[in-house]
GROMACS .gro file of C-alpha atoms in nm:
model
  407
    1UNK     CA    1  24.993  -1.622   2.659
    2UNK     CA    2  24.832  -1.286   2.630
    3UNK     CA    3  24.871  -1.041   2.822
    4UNK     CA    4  24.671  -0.808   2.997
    5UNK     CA    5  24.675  -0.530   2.795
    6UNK     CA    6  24.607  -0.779   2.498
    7UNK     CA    7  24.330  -0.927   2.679
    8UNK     CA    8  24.202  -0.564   2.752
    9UNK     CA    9  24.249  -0.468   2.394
   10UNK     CA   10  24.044  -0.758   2.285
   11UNK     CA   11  23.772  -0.637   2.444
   12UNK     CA   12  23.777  -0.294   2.359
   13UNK     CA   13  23.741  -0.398   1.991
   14UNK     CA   14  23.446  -0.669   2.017
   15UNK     CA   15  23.291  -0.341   2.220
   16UNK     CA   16  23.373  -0.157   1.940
   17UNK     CA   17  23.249  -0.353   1.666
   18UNK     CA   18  23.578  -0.407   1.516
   19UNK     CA   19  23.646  -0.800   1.700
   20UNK     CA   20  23.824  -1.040   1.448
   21UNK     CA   21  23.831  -1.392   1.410
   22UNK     CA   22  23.526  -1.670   1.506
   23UNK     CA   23  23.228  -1.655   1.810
   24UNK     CA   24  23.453  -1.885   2.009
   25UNK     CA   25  23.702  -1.628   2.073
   26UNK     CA   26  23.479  -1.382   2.195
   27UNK     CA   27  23.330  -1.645   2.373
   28UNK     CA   28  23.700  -1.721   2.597
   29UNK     CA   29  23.676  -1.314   2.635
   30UNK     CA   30  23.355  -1.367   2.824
   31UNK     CA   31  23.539  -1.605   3.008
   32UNK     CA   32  23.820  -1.364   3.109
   33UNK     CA   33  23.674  -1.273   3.424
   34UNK     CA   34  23.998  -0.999   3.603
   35UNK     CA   35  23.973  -0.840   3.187
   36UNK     CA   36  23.608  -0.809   3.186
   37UNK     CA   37  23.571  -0.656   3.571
   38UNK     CA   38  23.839  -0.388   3.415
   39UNK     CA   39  23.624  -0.367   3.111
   40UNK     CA   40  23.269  -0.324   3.285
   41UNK     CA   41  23.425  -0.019   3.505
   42UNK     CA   42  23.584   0.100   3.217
   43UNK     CA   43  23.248   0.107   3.047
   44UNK     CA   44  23.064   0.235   3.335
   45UNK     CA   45  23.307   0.559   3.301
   46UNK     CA   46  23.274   0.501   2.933
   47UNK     CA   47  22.889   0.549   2.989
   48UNK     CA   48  22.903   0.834   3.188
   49UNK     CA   49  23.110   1.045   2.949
   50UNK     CA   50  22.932   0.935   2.637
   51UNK     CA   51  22.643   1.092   2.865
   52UNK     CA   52  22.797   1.412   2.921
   53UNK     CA   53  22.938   1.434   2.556
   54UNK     CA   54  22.553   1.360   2.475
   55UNK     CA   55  22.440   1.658   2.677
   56UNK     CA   56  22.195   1.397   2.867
   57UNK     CA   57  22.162   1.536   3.235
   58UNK     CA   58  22.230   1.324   3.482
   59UNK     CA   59  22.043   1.429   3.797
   60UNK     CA   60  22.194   1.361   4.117
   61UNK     CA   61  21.947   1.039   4.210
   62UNK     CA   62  22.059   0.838   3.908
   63UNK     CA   63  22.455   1.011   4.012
   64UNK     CA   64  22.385   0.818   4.363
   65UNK     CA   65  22.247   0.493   4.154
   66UNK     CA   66  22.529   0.488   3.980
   67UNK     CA   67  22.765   0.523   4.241
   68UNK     CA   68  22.595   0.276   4.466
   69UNK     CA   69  22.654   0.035   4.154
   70UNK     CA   70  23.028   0.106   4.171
   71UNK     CA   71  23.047   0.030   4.528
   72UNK     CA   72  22.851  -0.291   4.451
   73UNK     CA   73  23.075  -0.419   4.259
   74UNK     CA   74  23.393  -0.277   4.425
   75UNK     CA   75  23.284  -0.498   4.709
   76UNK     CA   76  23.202  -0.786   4.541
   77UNK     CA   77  23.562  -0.782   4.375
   78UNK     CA   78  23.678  -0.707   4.742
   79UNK     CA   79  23.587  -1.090   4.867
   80UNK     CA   80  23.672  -1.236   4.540
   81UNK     CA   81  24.035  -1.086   4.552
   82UNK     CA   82  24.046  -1.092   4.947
   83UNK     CA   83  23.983  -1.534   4.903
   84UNK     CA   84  24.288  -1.687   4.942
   85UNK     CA   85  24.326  -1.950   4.661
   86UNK     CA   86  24.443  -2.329   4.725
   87UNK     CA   87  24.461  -2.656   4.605
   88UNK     CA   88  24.215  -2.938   4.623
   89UNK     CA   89  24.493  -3.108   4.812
   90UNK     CA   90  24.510  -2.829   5.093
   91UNK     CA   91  24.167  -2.842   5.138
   92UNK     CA   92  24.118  -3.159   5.223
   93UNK     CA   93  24.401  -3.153   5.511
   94UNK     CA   94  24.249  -3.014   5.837
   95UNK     CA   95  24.555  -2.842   5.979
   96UNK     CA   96  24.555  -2.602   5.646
   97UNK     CA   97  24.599  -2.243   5.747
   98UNK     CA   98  24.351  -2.029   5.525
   99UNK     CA   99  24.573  -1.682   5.533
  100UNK     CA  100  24.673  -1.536   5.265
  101UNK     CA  101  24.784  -1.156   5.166
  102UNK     CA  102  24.555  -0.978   5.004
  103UNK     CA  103  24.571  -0.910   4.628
  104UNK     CA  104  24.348  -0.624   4.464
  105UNK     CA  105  24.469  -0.585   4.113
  106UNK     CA  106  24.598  -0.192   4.094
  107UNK     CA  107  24.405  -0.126   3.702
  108UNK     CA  108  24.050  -0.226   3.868
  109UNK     CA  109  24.114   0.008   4.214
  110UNK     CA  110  24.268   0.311   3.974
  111UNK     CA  111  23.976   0.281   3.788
  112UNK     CA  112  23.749   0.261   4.089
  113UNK     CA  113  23.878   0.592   4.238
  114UNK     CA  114  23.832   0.783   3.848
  115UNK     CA  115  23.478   0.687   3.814
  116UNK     CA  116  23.409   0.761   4.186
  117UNK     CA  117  23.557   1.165   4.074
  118UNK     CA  118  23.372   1.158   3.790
  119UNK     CA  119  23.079   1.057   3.907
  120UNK     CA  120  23.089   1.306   4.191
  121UNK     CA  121  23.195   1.568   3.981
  122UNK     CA  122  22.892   1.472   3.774
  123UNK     CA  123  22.669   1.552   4.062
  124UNK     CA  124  22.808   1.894   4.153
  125UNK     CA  125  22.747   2.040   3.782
  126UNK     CA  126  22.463   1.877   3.751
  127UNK     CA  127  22.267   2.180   3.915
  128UNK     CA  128  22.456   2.427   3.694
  129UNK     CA  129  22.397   2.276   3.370
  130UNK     CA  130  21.980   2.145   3.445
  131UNK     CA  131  21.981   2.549   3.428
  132UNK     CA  132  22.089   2.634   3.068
  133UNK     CA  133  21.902   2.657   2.774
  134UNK     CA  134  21.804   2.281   2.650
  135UNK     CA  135  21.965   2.147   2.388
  136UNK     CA  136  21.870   1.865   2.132
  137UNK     CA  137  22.065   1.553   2.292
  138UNK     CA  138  22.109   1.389   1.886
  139UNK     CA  139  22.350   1.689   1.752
  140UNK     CA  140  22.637   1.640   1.826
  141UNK     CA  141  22.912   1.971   1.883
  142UNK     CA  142  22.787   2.248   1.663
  143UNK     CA  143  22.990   2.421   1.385
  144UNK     CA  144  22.839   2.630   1.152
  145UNK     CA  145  22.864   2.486   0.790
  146UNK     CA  146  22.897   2.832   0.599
  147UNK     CA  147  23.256   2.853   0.836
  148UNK     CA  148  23.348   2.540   0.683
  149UNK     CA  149  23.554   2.547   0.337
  150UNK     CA  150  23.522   2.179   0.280
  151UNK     CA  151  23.353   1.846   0.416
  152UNK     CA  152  23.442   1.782   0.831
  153UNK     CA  153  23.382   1.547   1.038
  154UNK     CA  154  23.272   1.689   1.371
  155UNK     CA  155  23.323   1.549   1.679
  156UNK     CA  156  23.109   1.504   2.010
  157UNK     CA  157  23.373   1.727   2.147
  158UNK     CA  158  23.451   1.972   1.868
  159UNK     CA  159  23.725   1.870   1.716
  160UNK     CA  160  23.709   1.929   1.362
  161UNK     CA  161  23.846   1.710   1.135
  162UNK     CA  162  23.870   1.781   0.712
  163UNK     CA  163  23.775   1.546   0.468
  164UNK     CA  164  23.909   1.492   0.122
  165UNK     CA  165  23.834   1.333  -0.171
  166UNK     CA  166  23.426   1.289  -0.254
  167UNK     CA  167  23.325   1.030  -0.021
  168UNK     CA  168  23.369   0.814   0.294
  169UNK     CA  169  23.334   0.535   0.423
  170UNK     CA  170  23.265   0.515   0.825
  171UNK     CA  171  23.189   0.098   0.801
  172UNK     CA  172  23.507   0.062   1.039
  173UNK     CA  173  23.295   0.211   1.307
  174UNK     CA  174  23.079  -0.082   1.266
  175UNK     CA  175  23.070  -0.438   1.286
  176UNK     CA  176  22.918  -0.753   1.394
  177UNK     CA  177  22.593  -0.593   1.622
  178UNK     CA  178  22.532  -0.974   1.802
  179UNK     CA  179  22.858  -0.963   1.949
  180UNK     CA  180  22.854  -0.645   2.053
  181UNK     CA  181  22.564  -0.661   2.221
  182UNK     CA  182  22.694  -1.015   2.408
  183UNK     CA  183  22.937  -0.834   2.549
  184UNK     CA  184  22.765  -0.529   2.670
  185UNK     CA  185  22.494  -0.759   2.816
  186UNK     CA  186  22.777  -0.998   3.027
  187UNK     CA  187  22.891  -0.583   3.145
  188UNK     CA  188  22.539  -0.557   3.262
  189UNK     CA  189  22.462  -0.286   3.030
  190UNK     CA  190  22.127  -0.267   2.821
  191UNK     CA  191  22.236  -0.228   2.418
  192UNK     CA  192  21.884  -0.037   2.369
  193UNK     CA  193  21.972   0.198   2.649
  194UNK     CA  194  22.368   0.247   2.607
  195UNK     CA  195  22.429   0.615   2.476
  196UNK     CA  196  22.678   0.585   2.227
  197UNK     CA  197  22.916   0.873   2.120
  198UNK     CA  198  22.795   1.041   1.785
  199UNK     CA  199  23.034   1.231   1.521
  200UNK     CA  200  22.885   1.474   1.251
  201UNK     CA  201  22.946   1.498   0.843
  202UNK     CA  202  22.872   1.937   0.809
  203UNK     CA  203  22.893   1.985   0.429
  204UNK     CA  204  22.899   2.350   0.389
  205UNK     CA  205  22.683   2.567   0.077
  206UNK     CA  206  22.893   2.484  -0.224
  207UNK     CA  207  23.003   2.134  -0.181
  208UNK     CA  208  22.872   1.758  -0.180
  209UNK     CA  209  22.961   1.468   0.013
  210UNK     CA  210  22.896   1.127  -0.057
  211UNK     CA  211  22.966   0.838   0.289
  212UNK     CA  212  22.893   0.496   0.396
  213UNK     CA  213  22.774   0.486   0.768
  214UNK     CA  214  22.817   0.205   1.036
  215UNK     CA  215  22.581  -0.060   0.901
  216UNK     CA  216  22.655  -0.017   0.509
  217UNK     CA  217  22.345   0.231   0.467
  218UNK     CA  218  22.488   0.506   0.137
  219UNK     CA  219  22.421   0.821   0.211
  220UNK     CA  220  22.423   1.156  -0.002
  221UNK     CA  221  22.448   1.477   0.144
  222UNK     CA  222  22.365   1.763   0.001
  223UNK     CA  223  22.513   2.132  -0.024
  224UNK     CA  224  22.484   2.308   0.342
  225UNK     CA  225  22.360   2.007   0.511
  226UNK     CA  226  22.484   1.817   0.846
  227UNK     CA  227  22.398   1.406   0.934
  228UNK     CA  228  22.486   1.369   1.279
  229UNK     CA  229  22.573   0.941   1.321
  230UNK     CA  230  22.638   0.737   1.594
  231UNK     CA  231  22.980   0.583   1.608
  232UNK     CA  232  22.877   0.201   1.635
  233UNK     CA  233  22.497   0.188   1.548
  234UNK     CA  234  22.310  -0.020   1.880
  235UNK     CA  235  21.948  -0.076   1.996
  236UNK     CA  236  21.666  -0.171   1.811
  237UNK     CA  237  21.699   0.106   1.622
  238UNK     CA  238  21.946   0.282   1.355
  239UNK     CA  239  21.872   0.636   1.431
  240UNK     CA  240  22.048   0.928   1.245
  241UNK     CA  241  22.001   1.306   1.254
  242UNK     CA  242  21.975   1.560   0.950
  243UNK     CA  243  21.977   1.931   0.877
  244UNK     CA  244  21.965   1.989   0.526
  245UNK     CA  245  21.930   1.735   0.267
  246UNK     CA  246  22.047   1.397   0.201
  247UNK     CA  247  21.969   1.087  -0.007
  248UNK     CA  248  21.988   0.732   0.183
  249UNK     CA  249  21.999   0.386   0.031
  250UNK     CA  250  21.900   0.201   0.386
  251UNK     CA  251  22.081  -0.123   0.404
  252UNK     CA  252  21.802  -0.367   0.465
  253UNK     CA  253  21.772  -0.497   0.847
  254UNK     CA  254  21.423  -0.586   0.953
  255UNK     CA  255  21.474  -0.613   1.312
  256UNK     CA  256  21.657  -0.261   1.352
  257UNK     CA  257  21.460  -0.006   1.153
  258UNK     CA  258  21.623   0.338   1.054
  259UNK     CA  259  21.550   0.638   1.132
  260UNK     CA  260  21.626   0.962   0.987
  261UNK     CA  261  21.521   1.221   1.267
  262UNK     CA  262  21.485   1.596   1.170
  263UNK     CA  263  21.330   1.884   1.331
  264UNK     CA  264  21.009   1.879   1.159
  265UNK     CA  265  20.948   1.537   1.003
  266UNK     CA  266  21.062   1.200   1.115
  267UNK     CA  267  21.141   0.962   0.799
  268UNK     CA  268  21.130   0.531   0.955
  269UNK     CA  269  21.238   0.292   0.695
  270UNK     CA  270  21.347  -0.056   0.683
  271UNK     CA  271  21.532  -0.104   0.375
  272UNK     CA  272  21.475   0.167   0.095
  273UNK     CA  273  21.592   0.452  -0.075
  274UNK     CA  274  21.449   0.799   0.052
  275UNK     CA  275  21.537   1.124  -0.013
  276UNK     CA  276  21.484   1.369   0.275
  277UNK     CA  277  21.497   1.708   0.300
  278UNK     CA  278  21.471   1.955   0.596
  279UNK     CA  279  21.625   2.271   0.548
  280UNK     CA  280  21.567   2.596   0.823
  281UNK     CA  281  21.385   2.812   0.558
  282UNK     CA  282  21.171   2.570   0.370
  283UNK     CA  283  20.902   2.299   0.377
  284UNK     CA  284  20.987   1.977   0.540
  285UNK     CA  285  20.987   1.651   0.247
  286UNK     CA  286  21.056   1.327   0.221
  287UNK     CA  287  21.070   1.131  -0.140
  288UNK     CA  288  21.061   0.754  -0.158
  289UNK     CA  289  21.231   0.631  -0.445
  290UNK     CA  290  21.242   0.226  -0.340
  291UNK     CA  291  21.129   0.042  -0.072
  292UNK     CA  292  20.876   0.134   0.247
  293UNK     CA  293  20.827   0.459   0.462
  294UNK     CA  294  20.678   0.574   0.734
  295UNK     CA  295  20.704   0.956   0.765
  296UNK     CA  296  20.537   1.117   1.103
  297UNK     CA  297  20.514   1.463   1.242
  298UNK     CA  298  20.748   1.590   1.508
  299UNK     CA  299  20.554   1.639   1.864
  300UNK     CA  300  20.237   1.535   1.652
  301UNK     CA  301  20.020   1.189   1.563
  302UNK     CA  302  20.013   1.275   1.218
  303UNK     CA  303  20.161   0.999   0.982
  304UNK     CA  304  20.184   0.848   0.606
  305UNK     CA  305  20.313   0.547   0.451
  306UNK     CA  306  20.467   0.654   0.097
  307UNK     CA  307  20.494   0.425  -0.183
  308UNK     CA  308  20.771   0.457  -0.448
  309UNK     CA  309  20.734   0.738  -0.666
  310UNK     CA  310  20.548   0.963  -0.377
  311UNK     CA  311  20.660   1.242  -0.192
  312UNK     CA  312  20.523   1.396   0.109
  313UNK     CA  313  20.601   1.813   0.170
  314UNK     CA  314  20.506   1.918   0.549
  315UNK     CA  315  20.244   2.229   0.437
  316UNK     CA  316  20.266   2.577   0.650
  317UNK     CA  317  19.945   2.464   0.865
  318UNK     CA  318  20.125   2.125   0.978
  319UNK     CA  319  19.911   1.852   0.729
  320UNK     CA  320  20.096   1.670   0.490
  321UNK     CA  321  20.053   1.653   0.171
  322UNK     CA  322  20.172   1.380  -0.092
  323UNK     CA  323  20.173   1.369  -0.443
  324UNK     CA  324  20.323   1.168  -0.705
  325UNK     CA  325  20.659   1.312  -0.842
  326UNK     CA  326  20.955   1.252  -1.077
  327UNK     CA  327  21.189   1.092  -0.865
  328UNK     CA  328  21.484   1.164  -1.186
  329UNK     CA  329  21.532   1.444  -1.006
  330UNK     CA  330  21.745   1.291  -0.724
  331UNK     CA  331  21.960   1.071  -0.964
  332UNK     CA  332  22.078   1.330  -1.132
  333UNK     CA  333  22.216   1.462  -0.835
  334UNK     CA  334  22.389   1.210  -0.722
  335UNK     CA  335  22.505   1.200  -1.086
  336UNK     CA  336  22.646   1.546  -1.012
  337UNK     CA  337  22.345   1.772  -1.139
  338UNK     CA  338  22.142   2.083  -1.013
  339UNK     CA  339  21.790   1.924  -1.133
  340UNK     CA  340  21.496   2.068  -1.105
  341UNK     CA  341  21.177   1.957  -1.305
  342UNK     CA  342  20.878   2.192  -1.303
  343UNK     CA  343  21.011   2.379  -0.978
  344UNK     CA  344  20.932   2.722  -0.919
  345UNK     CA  345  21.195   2.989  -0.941
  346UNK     CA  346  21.183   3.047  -0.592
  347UNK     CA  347  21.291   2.721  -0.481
  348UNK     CA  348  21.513   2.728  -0.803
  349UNK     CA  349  21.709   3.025  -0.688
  350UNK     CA  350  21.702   2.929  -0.333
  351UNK     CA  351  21.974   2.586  -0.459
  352UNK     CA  352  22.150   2.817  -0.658
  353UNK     CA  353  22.227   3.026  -0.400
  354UNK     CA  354  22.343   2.718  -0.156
  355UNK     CA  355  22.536   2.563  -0.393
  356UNK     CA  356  22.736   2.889  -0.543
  357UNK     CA  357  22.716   3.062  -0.196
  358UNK     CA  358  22.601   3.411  -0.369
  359UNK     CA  359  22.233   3.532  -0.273
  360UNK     CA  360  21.975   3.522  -0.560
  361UNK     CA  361  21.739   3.792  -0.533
  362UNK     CA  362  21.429   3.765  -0.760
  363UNK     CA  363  21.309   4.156  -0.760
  364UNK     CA  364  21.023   4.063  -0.998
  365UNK     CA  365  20.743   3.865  -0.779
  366UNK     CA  366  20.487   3.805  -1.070
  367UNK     CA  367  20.859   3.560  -1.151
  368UNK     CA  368  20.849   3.373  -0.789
  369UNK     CA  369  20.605   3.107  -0.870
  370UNK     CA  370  20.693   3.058  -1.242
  371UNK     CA  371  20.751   2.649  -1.294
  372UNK     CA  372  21.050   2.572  -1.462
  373UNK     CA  373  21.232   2.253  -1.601
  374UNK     CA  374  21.608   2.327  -1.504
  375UNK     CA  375  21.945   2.105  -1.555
  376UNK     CA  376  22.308   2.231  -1.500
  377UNK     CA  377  22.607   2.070  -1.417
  378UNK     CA  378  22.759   2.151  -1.077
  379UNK     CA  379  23.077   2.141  -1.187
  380UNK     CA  380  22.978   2.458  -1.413
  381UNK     CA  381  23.096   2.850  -1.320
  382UNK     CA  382  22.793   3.044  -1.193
  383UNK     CA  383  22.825   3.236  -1.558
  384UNK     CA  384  22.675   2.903  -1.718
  385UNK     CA  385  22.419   2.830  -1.465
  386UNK     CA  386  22.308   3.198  -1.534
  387UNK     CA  387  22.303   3.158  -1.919
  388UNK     CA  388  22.097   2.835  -1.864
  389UNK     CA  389  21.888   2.992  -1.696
  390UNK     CA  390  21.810   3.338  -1.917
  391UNK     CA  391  21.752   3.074  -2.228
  392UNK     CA  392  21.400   3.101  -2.055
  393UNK     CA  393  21.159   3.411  -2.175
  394UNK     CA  394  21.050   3.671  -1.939
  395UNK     CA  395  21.344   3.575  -1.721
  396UNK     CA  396  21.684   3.808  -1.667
  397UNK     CA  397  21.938   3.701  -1.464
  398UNK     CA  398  22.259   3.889  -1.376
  399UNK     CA  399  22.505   3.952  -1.112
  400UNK     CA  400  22.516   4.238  -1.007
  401UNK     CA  401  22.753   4.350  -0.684
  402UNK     CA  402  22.778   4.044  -0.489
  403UNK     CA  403  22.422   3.927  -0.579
  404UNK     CA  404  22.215   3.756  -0.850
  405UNK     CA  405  21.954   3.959  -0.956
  406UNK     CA  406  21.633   3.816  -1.157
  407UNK     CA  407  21.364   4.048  -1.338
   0.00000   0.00000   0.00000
């Protein structure tokens, strides 16, 4: 017979995502009424610190709410322990004595008086922190990438963790959604409303990173870039946030579109292969290579639908503005390429720059708009890349200090 930290433990990992084995089991789980009252308060506090971690405030009405809930249910669990149990036999005789010691099962009360601190202690910072500066609730801890010497994972609390190799994969996080959901509904939770802990991938200038979130979706990430991910994707939607640039090939799930949130541009696909890029110093854009998009304007009702082989570039005014465009360019990056094809030299010198971390200055400006078709390796020195690029007339490029200098 299990026991109750095997019971517990079962749980935990359906919650999780990560549950083994058929429906039936998880449906004796449900069943498991003492392991799922530990598991709901356990997920209650679980809730609350996911909030916290999430930088969601918690005012102190929904602090009482929740705390009212808690006593709810600590009463409830009062009667059910407090009735004495007996036989069908006892019952029945008349001169049965119904007395019985009390029983309240020490995990459930220890738990009780945790999320009755935290949930106080909740409402007494809550003052202090409605107070500072807002901050965007979908980043998660925030570690600048040019401090970073190779691909991290960052965690909701700031732990920073290095990554080797080229890629990734995060699938363990995720898992069979149903169940999940089963079980957070018999805890009395809402799946579209449960805030979920998120990690971040920070790639910093220089490097690549290649990963395979939650739900099976590929993702590409670009030099200087960060994709902030939930840990176990929930909801009706699959919502991910990006600075910098990344390539996704969505894995196809009708009913739970994603969603690639940035600060200037929204990108909501189903199942498709998008390219998205949203750096702090340049335009907003979004190329569809495969599939169906729907790109929108942040804080704006402005929307397209791009079909494959279209790219839409948020302009300095705030329209955007699609065009047709060689989508080659993105597979030769993920082939391991610095492609450009007719770019200008601006934008050119601007990915050089990220990817060998030296600043490109171009002191001629007639040169800042001239279109060029430009291919280099990214495995190559920054002497190559620089000899590519003087093959082209009217352009000089040389280091010079601890720049890049083109006249």
């Amino acid at each position: 017979m299990a026991s109750d930290k095997d019971r517990l433990e079962n749980i935990r990992q359906w919650l999780e995502g990560n549950g083994q084995g058929e429906e039936e089991q998880l449906d004796g789980l449900l069943q498991d009424g003492d392991a799922m009252d530990d598991v709901r308060v356990s997920a209650y506090l679980r809730q609350a610190l996911n909030r916290r971690h999430a930088d969601e405030m918690m005012p102190a009405d929904e602090v009482g709410k929740e705390l009212s809930r808690f006593k709810a249910r600590m009463a409830s669990k009062q009667m059910a322990d407090a009735a004495p149990q007996v036989s069908d036999e006892e019952t029945s005789s008349p001169s049965v004595r119904l007395s019985k010691p009390l029983y309240v099962r020490p995990l459930f009360w220890t738990l009780i008086g945790v999320a009755a601190c935290l949930l106080l202690l909740f409402g007494a910072t809550w003052w202090f922190r409605a107070n500072q500066p807002a901050e965007n609730p979908d980043i998660a801890y925030d570690v600048p990438r040019s401090k970073l010497t190779v691909p991290s994972i960052v965690t909701s609390t700031g732990k920073v963790i290095p990554l080797t190799g080229q890629s990734q994969n995060l699938s363990m996080a995720g898992g069979n959604l149903s169940a999940r959901n089963r079980l957070l509904r018999a805890l009395g939770f809402d799946a579209d409303e449960v805030t979920t802990e998120k990690c971040s991938i920070a790639v910093p200038p220089g490097k690549s990173y290649d990963i395979v979130l939650p739900d099976g979706t590929k993702v590409w990430l670009y030099a200087d870039s960060k994709l902030t991910y939930p840990l176990t994707f929930s909801g009706k939607e699959r919502a991910v946030y990006l600075q910098g640039q990344a390539e996704f090939d969505v894995t196809h799930d009708a009913s739970h579109p994603f969603v690639v949130i940035t600060d200037k541009l929204d990108a909501r696909v189903l199942g498709t292969e998008i390219n998205v890029s949203c750096y702090p110093d340049e335009a907003a854009h979004v190329a569809l290579l495969r599939g169906i998009v729907a790109v929108s304007v942040n804080k704006s009702d402005q929307s397209v639908t791009l079909r494959p082989g279209q790219g839409v570039t948020l302009q300095g005014n705030g329209s955007l503005a699609v065009a047709e465009e060689n989508m080659d360019t993105y597979e030769y990056w993920k082939n391991g390429y610095l492609y450009f094809d007719d770019q200008t030299l601006t934008i050119i010198a601007k990915n050089l720059e990220r990817w060998y971390r030296v600043p490109f200055v171009i002191d001629n400006p007639l040169l800042a708009q001239k279109r060029l078709r430009f291919f280099c390796l990214r495995s190559e020195s920054i002497d190559r890349a620089l000899e590519l690029l003087n093959h082209f007339s009217g352009i000089e490029a040389k280091r010079s200090g601890d720049a890049v200098h083109i006249k």
